C-alpha positions as semicolon CSV with decimal commas, in nm:
position;residue;x (nm);y (nm);z (nm)
1;M;1,047;-1,072;-2,210
2;N;1,123;-0,705;-2,284
3;Q;0,756;-0,643;-2,363
4;L;0,652;-0,794;-2,030
5;A;0,911;-0,580;-1,852
6;F;0,769;-0,275;-2,031
7;V;0,419;-0,365;-1,906
8;F;0,538;-0,391;-1,545
9;G;0,737;-0,070;-1,587
10;L;0,429;0,109;-1,718
11;L;0,220;-0,025;-1,429
12;G;0,500;0,081;-1,195
13;N;0,475;0,433;-1,335
14;V;0,100;0,445;-1,270
15;V;0,121;0,304;-0,917
16;S;0,425;0,517;-0,830
17;F;0,231;0,823;-0,941
18;M;-0,042;0,720;-0,695
19;V;0,230;0,685;-0,430
20;F;0,333;1,045;-0,492
21;L;-0,031;1,155;-0,457
22;A;-0,098;0,945;-0,145
23;P;0,022;1,211;0,107
24;I;-0,241;1,460;-0,017
25;P;-0,485;1,374;0,271
26;T;-0,196;1,429;0,515
27;F;-0,127;1,774;0,379
28;Y;-0,499;1,849;0,380
29;Q;-0,496;1,785;0,756
30;I;-0,195;2,014;0,787
31;F;-0,382;2,281;0,593
32;K;-0,689;2,251;0,820
33;K;-0,482;2,259;1,140
34;K;-0,246;2,526;1,002
35;S;0,028;2,324;1,169
36;T;0,262;2,031;1,092
37;E;0,259;1,910;1,454
38;G;0,291;1,531;1,464
39;F;0,401;1,500;1,100
40;Q;0,756;1,456;0,972
41;S;0,934;1,590;0,664
42;V;1,187;1,307;0,646
43;P;0,988;1,083;0,404
44;Y;0,955;1,366;0,151
45;A;1,319;1,477;0,169
46;V;1,439;1,118;0,132
47;G;1,187;1,059;-0,147
48;L;1,318;1,360;-0,337
49;F;1,677;1,244;-0,293
50;S;1,591;0,894;-0,415
51;A;1,413;1,027;-0,724
52;M;1,716;1,243;-0,809
53;L;1,947;0,941;-0,775
54;W;1,731;0,721;-0,998
55;I;1,730;0,987;-1,269
56;Y;2,109;0,997;-1,254
57;Y;2,121;0,616;-1,271
58;A;1,874;0,606;-1,561
59;F;2,092;0,838;-1,770
60;L;2,380;0,590;-1,728
61;K;2,174;0,289;-1,843
62;P;2,020;0,220;-2,185
63;E;1,643;0,194;-2,239
64;T;1,542;0,342;-1,902
65;T;1,287;0,597;-2,022
66;L;1,025;0,469;-1,775
67;L;1,261;0,539;-1,484
68;I;1,329;0,893;-1,607
69;T;0,962;0,984;-1,656
70;I;0,828;0,871;-1,318
71;N;1,121;1,003;-1,115
72;S;1,104;1,341;-1,287
73;V;0,739;1,364;-1,184
74;G;0,842;1,250;-0,837
75;C;1,097;1,530;-0,804
76;V;0,834;1,792;-0,886
77;I;0,571;1,652;-0,648
78;Q;0,811;1,590;-0,357
79;S;0,947;1,944;-0,393
80;A;0,592;2,079;-0,376
81;Y;0,526;1,878;-0,056
82;I;0,842;2,009;0,107
83;C;0,753;2,370;0,023
84;F;0,403;2,318;0,165
85;Y;0,549;2,161;0,480
86;L;0,792;2,450;0,532
87;F;0,509;2,702;0,500
88;F;0,309;2,556;0,792
89;A;0,598;2,416;1,003
90;T;0,711;2,563;1,332
91;K;1,042;2,745;1,347
92;N;1,232;2,443;1,485
93;A;1,075;2,201;1,236
94;R;1,149;2,442;0,950
95;I;1,515;2,471;1,051
96;Q;1,554;2,092;1,081
97;T;1,392;2,038;0,739
98;V;1,615;2,295;0,567
99;K;1,926;2,138;0,725
100;L;1,817;1,793;0,606
101;I;1,757;1,912;0,250
102;L;2,090;2,094;0,231
103;L;2,279;1,798;0,375
104;L;2,105;1,525;0,173
105;N;1,980;1,676;-0,151
106;V;2,252;1,937;-0,213
107;V;2,576;1,823;-0,045
108;G;2,508;1,447;-0,059
109;F;2,382;1,435;-0,416
110;G;2,658;1,669;-0,533
111;L;2,928;1,451;-0,377
112;I;2,785;1,138;-0,538
113;I;2,796;1,297;-0,884
114;V;3,150;1,431;-0,837
115;L;3,294;1,112;-0,686
116;T;3,136;0,873;-0,935
117;H;3,235;1,095;-1,225
118;F;3,604;1,125;-1,133
119;W;3,675;0,804;-0,941
120;A;3,459;0,545;-1,117
121;N;3,535;0,411;-1,463
122;D;3,291;0,449;-1,749
123;S;3,241;0,073;-1,756
124;N;3,134;0,035;-1,392
125;R;2,994;0,381;-1,312
126;D;2,637;0,261;-1,360
127;D;2,698;-0,030;-1,120
128;V;2,836;0,201;-0,850
129;V;2,545;0,442;-0,885
130;G;2,307;0,145;-0,894
131;W;2,431;0,021;-0,556
132;I;2,392;0,371;-0,412
133;C;2,037;0,382;-0,550
134;L;1,968;0,044;-0,392
135;V;2,069;0,166;-0,047
136;F;1,868;0,485;-0,062
137;S;1,565;0,311;-0,212
138;L;1,556;0,114;0,112
139;C;1,558;0,447;0,296
140;V;1,247;0,552;0,104
141;F;1,064;0,245;0,229
142;V;1,208;0,272;0,581
143;A;1,140;0,647;0,620
144;P;0,763;0,611;0,683
145;L;0,849;0,357;0,956
146;G;0,965;0,653;1,164
147;V;0,605;0,692;1,277
148;V;0,570;0,322;1,364
149;R;0,726;0,380;1,705
150;Q;0,480;0,662;1,766
151;V;0,189;0,441;1,656
152;I;0,290;0,162;1,898
153;R;0,352;0,407;2,184
154;T;0,028;0,606;2,144
155;K;-0,181;0,319;2,000
156;S;-0,308;0,566;1,742
157;V;-0,268;0,571;1,361
158;E;-0,355;0,939;1,327
159;Y;-0,011;1,027;1,190
160;M;0,050;0,715;0,977
161;P;-0,120;0,753;0,637
162;F;-0,261;0,418;0,523
163;L;-0,279;0,512;0,153
164;L;0,094;0,580;0,141
165;S;0,174;0,240;0,293
166;F;-0,068;0,063;0,058
167;F;0,060;0,219;-0,264
168;L;0,424;0,177;-0,159
169;T;0,358;-0,195;-0,118
170;L;0,186;-0,221;-0,456
171;S;0,460;-0,018;-0,623
172;A;0,726;-0,245;-0,474
173;V;0,560;-0,547;-0,642
174;M;0,553;-0,379;-0,986
175;W;0,912;-0,255;-0,978
176;F;1,038;-0,587;-0,843
177;F;0,909;-0,772;-1,149
178;Y;1,032;-0,491;-1,376
179;G;1,385;-0,523;-1,238
180;L;1,372;-0,902;-1,234
181;L;1,264;-0,927;-1,598
182;R;1,533;-0,678;-1,704
183;K;1,787;-0,859;-1,482
184;D;1,854;-0,528;-1,310
185;Y;1,888;-0,637;-0,948
186;N;1,959;-0,283;-0,830
187;I;1,590;-0,224;-0,895
188;A;1,456;-0,564;-0,789
189;I;1,632;-0,618;-0,453
190;P;1,520;-0,308;-0,258
191;N;1,159;-0,366;-0,360
192;V;1,159;-0,701;-0,177
193;L;1,217;-0,523;0,153
194;G;0,987;-0,244;0,041
195;F;0,704;-0,496;0,015
196;M;0,780;-0,633;0,363
197;F;0,791;-0,286;0,522
198;G;0,465;-0,189;0,355
199;V;0,290;-0,498;0,489
200;I;0,414;-0,421;0,843
201;Q;0,269;-0,070;0,826
202;M;-0,070;-0,194;0,705
203;V;-0,084;-0,457;0,980
204;L;-0,017;-0,188;1,243
205;Y;-0,290;0,026;1,090
206;V;-0,543;-0,257;1,126
207;M;-0,432;-0,322;1,486
208;Y;-0,453;0,036;1,614
209;K;-0,724;0,204;1,408
210;N;-1,009;0,134;1,660
211;P;-0,870;0,198;2,017
212;K;-0,865;0,572;1,957
213;K;-1,242;0,579;1,901
214;V;-1,303;0,392;2,225
215;V;-1,099;0,641;2,425
216;Q;-1,284;0,934;2,270
217;E;-1,623;0,779;2,353
218;K;-1,520;0,736;2,717
219;K;-1,408;1,098;2,737
220;Q;-1,739;1,216;2,591
221;K;-1,940;1,023;2,852
222;L;-1,755;1,166;3,154
223;P;-1,935;1,506;3,157
224;E;-2,274;1,330;3,138
225;I;-2,192;1,111;3,438
226;E;-2,074;1,408;3,645
227;T;-2,394;1,601;3,563
228;Q;-2,613;1,308;3,670
229;I;-2,428;1,277;4,003
230;I;-2,472;1,646;4,081
231;V;-2,842;1,640;3,995
232;I;-2,907;1,336;4,214
233;D;-2,726;1,487;4,513
234;E;-2,907;1,821;4,492
235;N;-3,250;1,656;4,462
236;K;-3,198;1,432;4,764
237;L;-3,067;1,695;5,007
238;P;-3,413;1,810;5,133
239;E;-3,528;1,448;5,180
240;L;-3,217;1,361;5,382
241;K;-3,264;1,664;5,607
242;E;-3,627;1,570;5,682
243;Q;-3,529;1,210;5,761
244;I;-3,268;1,328;6,014
245;I;-3,521;1,550;6,189
246;D;-3,778;1,265;6,211
247;V;-3,520;1,030;6,361
248;M;-3,426;1,287;6,627
249;K;-3,790;1,332;6,726
250;L;-3,850;0,960;6,755
251;G;-3,553;0,938;6,988
252;G;-3,731;1,160;7,242
253;A;-3,529;1,471;7,193
254;S;-3,633;1,817;7,098
255;V;-3,423;1,968;6,830
256;G;-3,326;2,326;6,782
257;I;-3,200;2,426;6,442
258;I;-2,946;2,703;6,408
259;P;-3,016;2,909;6,093
260;L;-2,862;2,770;5,780
261;V;-2,527;2,914;5,673
262;P;-2,458;2,917;5,299
263;V;-2,139;2,736;5,206
264;N;-1,985;2,719;4,859
265;V;-1,905;2,355;4,772
266;D;-1,799;2,272;4,418
267;N;-1,964;2,589;4,287
268;H;-2,299;2,494;4,450
269;I;-2,452;2,687;4,742
270;L;-2,561;2,445;5,014
271;G;-2,731;2,513;5,344
272;V;-2,543;2,389;5,650
273;G;-2,690;2,380;5,999
274;K;-2,623;2,220;6,338
275;A;-2,872;2,015;6,537
276;I;-2,855;2,082;6,913
277;R;-3,001;1,820;7,142
278;C;-3,181;1,981;7,438
279;P;-3,282;1,791;7,753
280;V;-3,656;1,719;7,799
């Protein structure tokens, strides 16, 4: 049983490492745009906080080397993402991100260490920290759902990375079986909801990945239609003028044409004249 748990833990390390690398395309877009507009720093700040908590929990439990290794890597990668985000963020976004990090990763994590160290007994300290890890693990899975509202409102998945949702779902499966086989329900329980949240994100991606292309195609066709209308109107103006003159002659009237006056209409110079009906 322990060997099987080790296998799932090792697979969990591999998949979780892919989870940490999944936002790379997102940050590549930020690098190309030189802006973080539309992207949020919350998932990375919460991810860093969760990794720090799991390291603390792992030091309180025996035989948790796999938890220490992957979460140590996670701390390094998440910190790199946050620094990259701060470099390209606007002033307001930068201030909000710094406030979040100070509140969550410095004050929050510090309070948890102090309170559990002085108020919790040695026998149940790991259980208390485990429950805290459980709650904030849910936050890691829920954090990417912050863009779900934007996806539904705009019907666009531009700011919801599919790879992150996919690898989070796969990681949740691996760590669920790891926790279940070790009978560590602080690890197993949050990954059940993590799997559900990941599936929801992937379903939304499938639903809204195509409408954006349709809208863009319609916008691209508008200038062509306007050009065709203008060309048709300009080509038919001389024919329409000749037809009017012929109809006036057939009606038994002589027509005098006042010289054409140029008029600017929609950036096109048109000739405008008045037909005066004279008695026979």
